[in-house]
JSON list of C-alpha atoms in Angstrom, two decimals:
[
{"chain": "P", "resi": 1, "resn": "GLY", "atom": "CA", "xyz": [49.36, 85.74, 172.77]},
{"chain": "P", "resi": 2, "resn": "ALA", "atom": "CA", "xyz": [52.50, 87.31, 171.41]},
{"chain": "P", "resi": 3, "resn": "VAL", "atom": "CA", "xyz": [55.60, 86.35, 173.37]},
{"chain": "P", "resi": 4, "resn": "VAL", "atom": "CA", "xyz": [59.02, 87.94, 173.45]},
{"chain": "P", "resi": 5, "resn": "SER", "atom": "CA", "xyz": [61.90, 86.18, 175.14]},
{"chain": "P", "resi": 6, "resn": "GLN", "atom": "CA", "xyz": [65.27, 87.41, 176.28]},
{"chain": "P", "resi": 7, "resn": "HIS", "atom": "CA", "xyz": [68.40, 85.45, 176.98]},
{"chain": "P", "resi": 8, "resn": "PRO", "atom": "CA", "xyz": [70.05, 85.39, 179.38]},
{"chain": "P", "resi": 9, "resn": "SER", "atom": "CA", "xyz": [67.69, 86.52, 182.11]},
{"chain": "P", "resi": 10, "resn": "TRP", "atom": "CA", "xyz": [70.65, 87.61, 184.18]},
{"chain": "P", "resi": 11, "resn": "VAL", "atom": "CA", "xyz": [74.39, 87.81, 183.71]},
{"chain": "P", "resi": 12, "resn": "ILE", "atom": "CA", "xyz": [77.35, 88.74, 185.86]},
{"chain": "P", "resi": 13, "resn": "CYS", "atom": "CA", "xyz": [80.58, 89.66, 184.13]},
{"chain": "P", "resi": 14, "resn": "LYS", "atom": "CA", "xyz": [83.94, 91.19, 184.87]},
{"chain": "P", "resi": 15, "resn": "SER", "atom": "CA", "xyz": [84.75, 94.74, 183.93]},
{"chain": "P", "resi": 16, "resn": "GLY", "atom": "CA", "xyz": [86.16, 94.97, 180.42]},
{"chain": "P", "resi": 17, "resn": "THR", "atom": "CA", "xyz": [84.38, 91.96, 179.01]},
{"chain": "P", "resi": 18, "resn": "SER", "atom": "CA", "xyz": [81.60, 91.98, 176.45]},
{"chain": "P", "resi": 19, "resn": "VAL", "atom": "CA", "xyz": [78.12, 90.62, 176.99]},
{"chain": "P", "resi": 20, "resn": "LYS", "atom": "CA", "xyz": [75.54, 89.68, 174.36]},
{"chain": "P", "resi": 21, "resn": "ILE", "atom": "CA", "xyz": [71.82, 89.78, 175.08]},
{"chain": "P", "resi": 22, "resn": "GLU", "atom": "CA", "xyz": [69.31, 88.17, 172.74]},
{"chain": "P", "resi": 23, "resn": "CYS", "atom": "CA", "xyz": [65.74, 89.27, 172.10]},
{"chain": "P", "resi": 24, "resn": "ARG", "atom": "CA", "xyz": [63.41, 86.92, 170.23]},
{"chain": "P", "resi": 25, "resn": "SER", "atom": "CA", "xyz": [59.84, 87.24, 169.09]},
{"chain": "P", "resi": 26, "resn": "LEU", "atom": "CA", "xyz": [58.55, 83.70, 169.46]},
{"chain": "P", "resi": 27, "resn": "ASP", "atom": "CA", "xyz": [55.31, 83.68, 167.52]},
{"chain": "P", "resi": 28, "resn": "PHE", "atom": "CA", "xyz": [55.39, 86.72, 165.29]},
{"chain": "P", "resi": 29, "resn": "GLN", "atom": "CA", "xyz": [57.74, 88.56, 162.99]},
{"chain": "P", "resi": 30, "resn": "ALA", "atom": "CA", "xyz": [59.16, 91.92, 163.96]},
{"chain": "P", "resi": 31, "resn": "THR", "atom": "CA", "xyz": [61.09, 94.10, 161.58]},
{"chain": "P", "resi": 32, "resn": "THR", "atom": "CA", "xyz": [61.41, 96.62, 164.38]},
{"chain": "P", "resi": 33, "resn": "MET", "atom": "CA", "xyz": [62.53, 95.96, 167.91]},
{"chain": "P", "resi": 34, "resn": "PHE", "atom": "CA", "xyz": [63.51, 98.36, 170.65]},
{"chain": "P", "resi": 35, "resn": "TRP", "atom": "CA", "xyz": [66.09, 98.23, 173.41]},
{"chain": "P", "resi": 36, "resn": "TYR", "atom": "CA", "xyz": [65.48, 99.97, 176.73]},
{"chain": "P", "resi": 37, "resn": "ARG", "atom": "CA", "xyz": [67.59, 100.35, 179.85]},
{"chain": "P", "resi": 38, "resn": "GLN", "atom": "CA", "xyz": [66.15, 100.67, 183.31]},
{"chain": "P", "resi": 39, "resn": "PHE", "atom": "CA", "xyz": [68.10, 101.58, 186.44]},
{"chain": "P", "resi": 40, "resn": "PRO", "atom": "CA", "xyz": [66.71, 100.58, 189.83]},
{"chain": "P", "resi": 41, "resn": "LYS", "atom": "CA", "xyz": [63.55, 102.44, 190.78]},
{"chain": "P", "resi": 42, "resn": "GLN", "atom": "CA", "xyz": [63.62, 104.46, 187.59]},
{"chain": "P", "resi": 43, "resn": "SER", "atom": "CA", "xyz": [61.68, 104.53, 184.38]},
{"chain": "P", "resi": 44, "resn": "LEU", "atom": "CA", "xyz": [62.56, 102.84, 181.12]},
{"chain": "P", "resi": 45, "resn": "MET", "atom": "CA", "xyz": [64.80, 104.80, 178.81]},
{"chain": "P", "resi": 46, "resn": "LEU", "atom": "CA", "xyz": [64.93, 103.98, 175.12]},
{"chain": "P", "resi": 47, "resn": "MET", "atom": "CA", "xyz": [68.45, 103.22, 173.96]},
{"chain": "P", "resi": 48, "resn": "ALA", "atom": "CA", "xyz": [67.94, 102.34, 170.32]},
{"chain": "P", "resi": 49, "resn": "THR", "atom": "CA", "xyz": [65.61, 101.15, 167.62]},
{"chain": "P", "resi": 50, "resn": "SER", "atom": "CA", "xyz": [66.68, 97.93, 165.98]},
{"chain": "P", "resi": 51, "resn": "ASN", "atom": "CA", "xyz": [65.71, 97.42, 162.34]},
{"chain": "P", "resi": 52, "resn": "GLU", "atom": "CA", "xyz": [66.05, 94.15, 160.48]},
{"chain": "P", "resi": 53, "resn": "GLY", "atom": "CA", "xyz": [68.24, 94.62, 157.46]},
{"chain": "P", "resi": 54, "resn": "SER", "atom": "CA", "xyz": [69.52, 98.07, 158.35]},
{"chain": "P", "resi": 55, "resn": "LYS", "atom": "CA", "xyz": [71.52, 99.88, 160.97]},
{"chain": "P", "resi": 56, "resn": "ALA", "atom": "CA", "xyz": [70.08, 100.56, 164.36]},
{"chain": "P", "resi": 57, "resn": "THR", "atom": "CA", "xyz": [69.00, 104.07, 165.29]},
{"chain": "P", "resi": 58, "resn": "TYR", "atom": "CA", "xyz": [70.45, 105.20, 168.59]},
{"chain": "P", "resi": 59, "resn": "GLU", "atom": "CA", "xyz": [69.00, 107.74, 170.97]},
{"chain": "P", "resi": 60, "resn": "GLN", "atom": "CA", "xyz": [70.97, 110.81, 171.84]},
{"chain": "P", "resi": 61, "resn": "GLY", "atom": "CA", "xyz": [73.70, 110.07, 174.35]},
{"chain": "P", "resi": 62, "resn": "VAL", "atom": "CA", "xyz": [73.83, 106.33, 173.67]},
{"chain": "P", "resi": 63, "resn": "GLU", "atom": "CA", "xyz": [77.19, 105.20, 172.32]},
{"chain": "P", "resi": 64, "resn": "LYS", "atom": "CA", "xyz": [76.67, 103.06, 169.26]},
{"chain": "P", "resi": 65, "resn": "ASP", "atom": "CA", "xyz": [80.16, 101.58, 169.46]},
{"chain": "P", "resi": 66, "resn": "LYS", "atom": "CA", "xyz": [79.57, 100.49, 173.02]},
{"chain": "P", "resi": 67, "resn": "PHE", "atom": "CA", "xyz": [76.08, 99.07, 172.55]},
{"chain": "P", "resi": 68, "resn": "LEU", "atom": "CA", "xyz": [76.22, 97.05, 169.35]},
{"chain": "P", "resi": 69, "resn": "ILE", "atom": "CA", "xyz": [72.88, 96.01, 167.91]},
{"chain": "P", "resi": 70, "resn": "ASN", "atom": "CA", "xyz": [72.39, 93.35, 165.28]},
{"chain": "P", "resi": 71, "resn": "HIS", "atom": "CA", "xyz": [68.93, 92.53, 163.95]},
{"chain": "P", "resi": 72, "resn": "ALA", "atom": "CA", "xyz": [69.82, 89.34, 162.14]},
{"chain": "P", "resi": 73, "resn": "SER", "atom": "CA", "xyz": [66.35, 88.10, 161.29]},
{"chain": "P", "resi": 74, "resn": "LEU", "atom": "CA", "xyz": [62.70, 89.02, 161.65]},
{"chain": "P", "resi": 75, "resn": "THR", "atom": "CA", "xyz": [62.59, 87.29, 165.02]},
{"chain": "P", "resi": 76, "resn": "LEU", "atom": "CA", "xyz": [65.97, 88.07, 166.57]},
{"chain": "P", "resi": 77, "resn": "SER", "atom": "CA", "xyz": [67.79, 91.17, 167.72]},
{"chain": "P", "resi": 78, "resn": "THR", "atom": "CA", "xyz": [70.94, 91.15, 169.82]},
{"chain": "P", "resi": 79, "resn": "LEU", "atom": "CA", "xyz": [72.47, 93.83, 172.02]},
{"chain": "P", "resi": 80, "resn": "THR", "atom": "CA", "xyz": [76.16, 93.49, 172.81]},
{"chain": "P", "resi": 81, "resn": "VAL", "atom": "CA", "xyz": [77.55, 95.60, 175.63]},
{"chain": "P", "resi": 82, "resn": "THR", "atom": "CA", "xyz": [81.20, 95.94, 174.75]},
{"chain": "P", "resi": 83, "resn": "SER", "atom": "CA", "xyz": [83.93, 96.51, 177.33]},
{"chain": "P", "resi": 84, "resn": "ALA", "atom": "CA", "xyz": [81.35, 96.58, 180.08]},
{"chain": "P", "resi": 85, "resn": "HIS", "atom": "CA", "xyz": [81.96, 98.65, 183.19]},
{"chain": "P", "resi": 86, "resn": "PRO", "atom": "CA", "xyz": [80.12, 98.78, 186.52]},
{"chain": "P", "resi": 87, "resn": "GLU", "atom": "CA", "xyz": [78.12, 101.80, 185.38]},
{"chain": "P", "resi": 88, "resn": "ASP", "atom": "CA", "xyz": [76.62, 99.62, 182.63]},
{"chain": "P", "resi": 89, "resn": "SER", "atom": "CA", "xyz": [74.97, 97.45, 185.28]},
{"chain": "P", "resi": 90, "resn": "SER", "atom": "CA", "xyz": [71.28, 97.76, 184.64]},
{"chain": "P", "resi": 91, "resn": "PHE", "atom": "CA", "xyz": [68.10, 95.98, 183.57]},
{"chain": "P", "resi": 92, "resn": "TYR", "atom": "CA", "xyz": [67.97, 95.74, 179.79]},
{"chain": "P", "resi": 93, "resn": "ILE", "atom": "CA", "xyz": [64.54, 95.23, 178.23]},
{"chain": "P", "resi": 94, "resn": "CYS", "atom": "CA", "xyz": [63.63, 94.70, 174.61]},
{"chain": "P", "resi": 95, "resn": "SER", "atom": "CA", "xyz": [60.30, 95.08, 172.89]},
{"chain": "P", "resi": 96, "resn": "ALA", "atom": "CA", "xyz": [59.12, 93.89, 169.50]},
{"chain": "P", "resi": 97, "resn": "GLU", "atom": "CA", "xyz": [56.58, 95.44, 167.20]},
{"chain": "P", "resi": 98, "resn": "PRO", "atom": "CA", "xyz": [54.54, 92.91, 165.18]},
{"chain": "P", "resi": 99, "resn": "ASP", "atom": "CA", "xyz": [54.71, 93.26, 161.41]},
{"chain": "P", "resi": 100, "resn": "SER", "atom": "CA", "xyz": [50.96, 92.99, 161.22]},
{"chain": "P", "resi": 101, "resn": "GLY", "atom": "CA", "xyz": [50.49, 96.42, 159.67]},
{"chain": "P", "resi": 102, "resn": "ASN", "atom": "CA", "xyz": [47.66, 96.94, 162.12]},
{"chain": "P", "resi": 103, "resn": "TRP", "atom": "CA", "xyz": [47.72, 99.19, 165.13]},
{"chain": "P", "resi": 104, "resn": "ASP", "atom": "CA", "xyz": [49.14, 96.88, 167.76]},
{"chain": "P", "resi": 105, "resn": "THR", "atom": "CA", "xyz": [50.95, 97.13, 171.00]},
{"chain": "P", "resi": 106, "resn": "GLN", "atom": "CA", "xyz": [54.62, 96.41, 171.38]},
{"chain": "P", "resi": 107, "resn": "TYR", "atom": "CA", "xyz": [55.39, 93.27, 173.32]},
{"chain": "P", "resi": 108, "resn": "PHE", "atom": "CA", "xyz": [58.10, 93.40, 175.91]},
{"chain": "P", "resi": 109, "resn": "GLY", "atom": "CA", "xyz": [60.60, 90.78, 176.86]},
{"chain": "P", "resi": 110, "resn": "PRO", "atom": "CA", "xyz": [61.13, 89.79, 180.49]},
{"chain": "P", "resi": 111, "resn": "GLY", "atom": "CA", "xyz": [64.37, 91.75, 180.73]},
{"chain": "P", "resi": 112, "resn": "THR", "atom": "CA", "xyz": [68.02, 90.89, 181.35]},
{"chain": "P", "resi": 113, "resn": "ARG", "atom": "CA", "xyz": [69.74, 91.90, 184.56]},
{"chain": "P", "resi": 114, "resn": "LEU", "atom": "CA", "xyz": [73.37, 92.80, 183.86]},
{"chain": "P", "resi": 115, "resn": "THR", "atom": "CA", "xyz": [75.81, 93.14, 186.74]},
{"chain": "P", "resi": 116, "resn": "VAL", "atom": "CA", "xyz": [79.34, 94.22, 185.95]},
{"chain": "P", "resi": 117, "resn": "LEU", "atom": "CA", "xyz": [81.88, 93.62, 188.69]},
{"chain": "O", "resi": 1, "resn": "GLY", "atom": "CA", "xyz": [55.78, 115.65, 182.72]},
{"chain": "O", "resi": 2, "resn": "GLU", "atom": "CA", "xyz": [57.53, 112.57, 181.40]},
{"chain": "O", "resi": 3, "resn": "SER", "atom": "CA", "xyz": [60.54, 112.82, 183.60]},
{"chain": "O", "resi": 4, "resn": "VAL", "atom": "CA", "xyz": [63.17, 110.16, 183.61]},
{"chain": "O", "resi": 5, "resn": "GLY", "atom": "CA", "xyz": [66.12, 109.63, 185.90]},
{"chain": "O", "resi": 6, "resn": "LEU", "atom": "CA", "xyz": [64.04, 110.41, 188.98]},
{"chain": "O", "resi": 7, "resn": "HIS", "atom": "CA", "xyz": [63.15, 107.86, 191.62]},
{"chain": "O", "resi": 8, "resn": "LEU", "atom": "CA", "xyz": [59.60, 106.62, 191.41]},
{"chain": "O", "resi": 9, "resn": "PRO", "atom": "CA", "xyz": [56.83, 107.87, 193.69]},
{"chain": "O", "resi": 10, "resn": "THR", "atom": "CA", "xyz": [55.03, 105.26, 195.75]},
{"chain": "O", "resi": 11, "resn": "LEU", "atom": "CA", "xyz": [51.43, 104.51, 196.61]},
{"chain": "O", "resi": 12, "resn": "SER", "atom": "CA", "xyz": [50.44, 102.13, 199.39]},
{"chain": "O", "resi": 13, "resn": "VAL", "atom": "CA", "xyz": [46.87, 100.88, 199.71]},
{"chain": "O", "resi": 14, "resn": "GLN", "atom": "CA", "xyz": [44.96, 98.22, 201.58]},
{"chain": "O", "resi": 15, "resn": "GLU", "atom": "CA", "xyz": [43.56, 95.25, 199.74]},
{"chain": "O", "resi": 16, "resn": "GLY", "atom": "CA", "xyz": [40.08, 96.05, 198.53]},
{"chain": "O", "resi": 17, "resn": "ASP", "atom": "CA", "xyz": [40.65, 99.79, 198.30]},
{"chain": "O", "resi": 18, "resn": "ASN", "atom": "CA", "xyz": [40.58, 101.64, 195.02]},
{"chain": "O", "resi": 19, "resn": "SER", "atom": "CA", "xyz": [43.89, 102.95, 193.68]},
{"chain": "O", "resi": 20, "resn": "ILE", "atom": "CA", "xyz": [44.49, 106.01, 191.57]},
{"chain": "O", "resi": 21, "resn": "ILE", "atom": "CA", "xyz": [47.76, 106.47, 189.75]},
{"chain": "O", "resi": 22, "resn": "ASN", "atom": "CA", "xyz": [48.48, 109.72, 187.98]},
{"chain": "O", "resi": 23, "resn": "CYS", "atom": "CA", "xyz": [50.51, 110.79, 184.99]},
{"chain": "O", "resi": 24, "resn": "ALA", "atom": "CA", "xyz": [51.10, 114.21, 183.51]},
{"chain": "O", "resi": 25, "resn": "TYR", "atom": "CA", "xyz": [52.23, 114.90, 179.97]},
{"chain": "O", "resi": 26, "resn": "SER", "atom": "CA", "xyz": [53.60, 118.01, 178.36]},
{"chain": "O", "resi": 27, "resn": "ASN", "atom": "CA", "xyz": [52.76, 117.78, 174.66]},
{"chain": "O", "resi": 28, "resn": "SER", "atom": "CA", "xyz": [49.30, 119.12, 173.97]},
{"chain": "O", "resi": 29, "resn": "ALA", "atom": "CA", "xyz": [49.37, 117.40, 170.57]},
{"chain": "O", "resi": 30, "resn": "SER", "atom": "CA", "xyz": [49.67, 113.96, 172.17]},
{"chain": "O", "resi": 31, "resn": "ASP", "atom": "CA", "xyz": [46.73, 111.85, 171.13]},
{"chain": "O", "resi": 32, "resn": "TYR", "atom": "CA", "xyz": [47.34, 108.34, 172.39]},
{"chain": "O", "resi": 33, "resn": "PHE", "atom": "CA", "xyz": [48.41, 106.96, 175.74]},
{"chain": "O", "resi": 34, "resn": "ILE", "atom": "CA", "xyz": [49.08, 103.55, 177.17]},
{"chain": "O", "resi": 35, "resn": "TRP", "atom": "CA", "xyz": [49.32, 102.24, 180.70]},
{"chain": "O", "resi": 36, "resn": "TYR", "atom": "CA", "xyz": [51.76, 99.46, 181.47]},
{"chain": "O", "resi": 37, "resn": "LYS", "atom": "CA", "xyz": [52.23, 97.31, 184.56]},
{"chain": "O", "resi": 38, "resn": "GLN", "atom": "CA", "xyz": [55.72, 96.12, 185.43]},
{"chain": "O", "resi": 39, "resn": "GLU", "atom": "CA", "xyz": [56.14, 93.48, 188.09]},
{"chain": "O", "resi": 40, "resn": "SER", "atom": "CA", "xyz": [59.44, 93.13, 189.86]},
{"chain": "O", "resi": 41, "resn": "GLY", "atom": "CA", "xyz": [62.14, 91.71, 187.59]},
{"chain": "O", "resi": 42, "resn": "LYS", "atom": "CA", "xyz": [59.87, 91.55, 184.56]},
{"chain": "O", "resi": 43, "resn": "GLY", "atom": "CA", "xyz": [59.11, 93.52, 181.44]},
{"chain": "O", "resi": 44, "resn": "PRO", "atom": "CA", "xyz": [56.13, 95.88, 181.13]},
{"chain": "O", "resi": 45, "resn": "GLN", "atom": "CA", "xyz": [52.70, 94.46, 180.33]},
{"chain": "O", "resi": 46, "resn": "PHE", "atom": "CA", "xyz": [50.00, 96.34, 178.47]},
{"chain": "O", "resi": 47, "resn": "ILE", "atom": "CA", "xyz": [47.00, 97.22, 180.65]},
{"chain": "O", "resi": 48, "resn": "ILE", "atom": "CA", "xyz": [44.83, 99.68, 178.78]},
{"chain": "O", "resi": 49, "resn": "ASP", "atom": "CA", "xyz": [45.08, 102.51, 176.29]},
{"chain": "O", "resi": 50, "resn": "ILE", "atom": "CA", "xyz": [43.14, 105.62, 175.41]},
{"chain": "O", "resi": 51, "resn": "ARG", "atom": "CA", "xyz": [42.94, 107.99, 172.47]},
{"chain": "O", "resi": 52, "resn": "SER", "atom": "CA", "xyz": [42.57, 111.71, 172.86]},
{"chain": "O", "resi": 53, "resn": "ASN", "atom": "CA", "xyz": [39.05, 111.67, 171.39]},
{"chain": "O", "resi": 54, "resn": "MET", "atom": "CA", "xyz": [37.96, 109.92, 174.57]},
{"chain": "O", "resi": 55, "resn": "ASP", "atom": "CA", "xyz": [38.05, 111.09, 178.14]},
{"chain": "O", "resi": 56, "resn": "LYS", "atom": "CA", "xyz": [37.37, 107.75, 179.75]},
{"chain": "O", "resi": 57, "resn": "ARG", "atom": "CA", "xyz": [37.93, 104.11, 178.96]},
{"chain": "O", "resi": 58, "resn": "GLN", "atom": "CA", "xyz": [37.16, 101.11, 181.08]},
{"chain": "O", "resi": 59, "resn": "GLY", "atom": "CA", "xyz": [38.61, 97.67, 181.25]},
{"chain": "O", "resi": 60, "resn": "GLN", "atom": "CA", "xyz": [38.40, 94.87, 183.73]},
{"chain": "O", "resi": 61, "resn": "ARG", "atom": "CA", "xyz": [38.78, 96.57, 187.15]},
{"chain": "O", "resi": 62, "resn": "VAL", "atom": "CA", "xyz": [40.71, 99.40, 185.50]},
{"chain": "O", "resi": 63, "resn": "THR", "atom": "CA", "xyz": [39.61, 102.78, 184.21]},
{"chain": "O", "resi": 64, "resn": "VAL", "atom": "CA", "xyz": [41.74, 105.38, 182.49]},
{"chain": "O", "resi": 65, "resn": "LEU", "atom": "CA", "xyz": [40.70, 109.01, 182.58]},
{"chain": "O", "resi": 66, "resn": "LEU", "atom": "CA", "xyz": [42.15, 111.63, 180.27]},
{"chain": "O", "resi": 67, "resn": "ASN", "atom": "CA", "xyz": [41.92, 115.35, 180.95]},
{"chain": "O", "resi": 68, "resn": "LYS", "atom": "CA", "xyz": [43.32, 117.14, 177.94]},
{"chain": "O", "resi": 69, "resn": "THR", "atom": "CA", "xyz": [42.74, 120.55, 179.43]},
{"chain": "O", "resi": 70, "resn": "VAL", "atom": "CA", "xyz": [45.32, 120.00, 182.14]},
{"chain": "O", "resi": 71, "resn": "LYS", "atom": "CA", "xyz": [47.27, 117.34, 180.24]},
{"chain": "O", "resi": 72, "resn": "HIS", "atom": "CA", "xyz": [46.73, 114.68, 182.83]},
{"chain": "O", "resi": 73, "resn": "LEU", "atom": "CA", "xyz": [45.70, 111.07, 182.79]},
{"chain": "O", "resi": 74, "resn": "SER", "atom": "CA", "xyz": [45.01, 108.65, 185.56]},
{"chain": "O", "resi": 75, "resn": "LEU", "atom": "CA", "xyz": [44.66, 104.93, 186.03]},
{"chain": "O", "resi": 76, "resn": "GLN", "atom": "CA", "xyz": [42.08, 103.77, 188.50]},
{"chain": "O", "resi": 77, "resn": "ILE", "atom": "CA", "xyz": [42.20, 100.23, 189.82]},
{"chain": "O", "resi": 78, "resn": "ALA", "atom": "CA", "xyz": [39.07, 99.03, 191.56]},
{"chain": "O", "resi": 79, "resn": "ALA", "atom": "CA", "xyz": [39.19, 96.64, 194.51]},
{"chain": "O", "resi": 80, "resn": "THR", "atom": "CA", "xyz": [42.97, 96.52, 194.47]},
{"chain": "O", "resi": 81, "resn": "GLN", "atom": "CA", "xyz": [44.49, 93.11, 195.12]},
{"chain": "O", "resi": 82, "resn": "PRO", "atom": "CA", "xyz": [47.97, 92.07, 196.29]},
{"chain": "O", "resi": 83, "resn": "GLY", "atom": "CA", "xyz": [48.65, 90.85, 192.76]},
{"chain": "O", "resi": 84, "resn": "ASP", "atom": "CA", "xyz": [48.29, 94.41, 191.57]},
{"chain": "O", "resi": 85, "resn": "SER", "atom": "CA", "xyz": [51.48, 95.37, 193.40]},
{"chain": "O", "resi": 86, "resn": "ALA", "atom": "CA", "xyz": [53.83, 96.55, 190.67]},
{"chain": "O", "resi": 87, "resn": "VAL", "atom": "CA", "xyz": [55.19, 99.65, 189.02]},
{"chain": "O", "resi": 88, "resn": "TYR", "atom": "CA", "xyz": [52.75, 101.40, 186.72]},
{"chain": "O", "resi": 89, "resn": "PHE", "atom": "CA", "xyz": [53.88, 103.55, 183.82]},
{"chain": "O", "resi": 90, "resn": "CYS", "atom": "CA", "xyz": [52.08, 105.72, 181.37]},
{"chain": "O", "resi": 91, "resn": "ALA", "atom": "CA", "xyz": [53.63, 105.81, 177.93]},
{"chain": "O", "resi": 92, "resn": "GLU", "atom": "CA", "xyz": [53.20, 107.64, 174.69]},
{"chain": "O", "resi": 93, "resn": "PRO", "atom": "CA", "xyz": [54.13, 106.29, 171.26]},
{"chain": "O", "resi": 94, "resn": "THR", "atom": "CA", "xyz": [55.69, 108.47, 168.60]},
{"chain": "O", "resi": 95, "resn": "ASN", "atom": "CA", "xyz": [53.61, 107.04, 165.73]},
{"chain": "O", "resi": 96, "resn": "ALA", "atom": "CA", "xyz": [50.16, 107.61, 167.13]},
{"chain": "O", "resi": 97, "resn": "GLY", "atom": "CA", "xyz": [48.82, 108.44, 163.70]},
{"chain": "O", "resi": 98, "resn": "GLY", "atom": "CA", "xyz": [50.46, 105.56, 161.94]},
{"chain": "O", "resi": 99, "resn": "THR", "atom": "CA", "xyz": [50.03, 101.81, 161.84]},
{"chain": "O", "resi": 100, "resn": "SER", "atom": "CA", "xyz": [52.52, 101.02, 164.58]},
{"chain": "O", "resi": 101, "resn": "TYR", "atom": "CA", "xyz": [53.53, 102.49, 167.88]},
{"chain": "O", "resi": 102, "resn": "GLY", "atom": "CA", "xyz": [57.08, 103.42, 167.04]},
{"chain": "O", "resi": 103, "resn": "LYS", "atom": "CA", "xyz": [59.23, 104.55, 169.90]},
{"chain": "O", "resi": 104, "resn": "LEU", "atom": "CA", "xyz": [57.66, 104.72, 173.31]},
{"chain": "O", "resi": 105, "resn": "THR", "atom": "CA", "xyz": [58.35, 107.46, 175.80]},
{"chain": "O", "resi": 106, "resn": "PHE", "atom": "CA", "xyz": [57.67, 106.29, 179.33]},
{"chain": "O", "resi": 107, "resn": "GLY", "atom": "CA", "xyz": [56.47, 108.45, 182.16]},
{"chain": "O", "resi": 108, "resn": "GLN", "atom": "CA", "xyz": [58.04, 108.48, 185.57]},
{"chain": "O", "resi": 109, "resn": "GLY", "atom": "CA", "xyz": [56.07, 105.55, 186.95]},
{"chain": "O", "resi": 110, "resn": "THR", "atom": "CA", "xyz": [54.50, 104.84, 190.32]},
{"chain": "O", "resi": 111, "resn": "ILE", "atom": "CA", "xyz": [55.24, 101.96, 192.66]},
{"chain": "O", "resi": 112, "resn": "LEU", "atom": "CA", "xyz": [51.95, 100.50, 193.92]},
{"chain": "O", "resi": 113, "resn": "THR", "atom": "CA", "xyz": [52.10, 98.36, 197.06]},
{"chain": "O", "resi": 114, "resn": "VAL", "atom": "CA", "xyz": [48.95, 96.55, 198.14]},
{"chain": "O", "resi": 115, "resn": "HIS", "atom": "CA", "xyz": [48.82, 95.37, 201.74]},
{"chain": "O", "resi": 116, "resn": "PRO", "atom": "CA", "xyz": [46.65, 92.34, 202.59]}
]
């Protein structure tokens, strides 16, 4: 089956530092990937749509200069949380949409737990 | 409705019981829904989907019911097992008429706890 990985699975950083999270589709190509954020005991909220070869599309209220997205290839998207602060602590989840051209589910990564001290 | 930012409701059941998890939606034009299961510390996993031209769809131990009149769908899990303990979300894609899901809007979610 289709597998999406994320790295790292968890990270602890100091306030003011930047953290990069990788999302990879392991056995399929994905022009489009999505980044979600989930706070404890809450639902997933879409942050942005990552498009290979073009700029990401951010949801309303999400700062594009703070959450930098780079979709470098058809199997890799990265999310960089710049100048992280404690309020950025959250569970970040990516999903990838196969380029099959057929109606197909998105596949989710296992998530990355970010804790900012 | 598809509220976000609220804490999730909970459902506790005994092993072997049937579980019913509910989801309401607000857009009467919505025509495709998905149920996801999210285990603790993991990403969501697809369970089952349903199109609006159906009012019921069955999978292995799961059934989704769609009531378009009251804009409500439910996920029924038969003979619930401890391994079913997770958070369950309904979701709606933006590109229901296209060839890909597009953005997903997740419902509030329900925490299901199954006691042995």
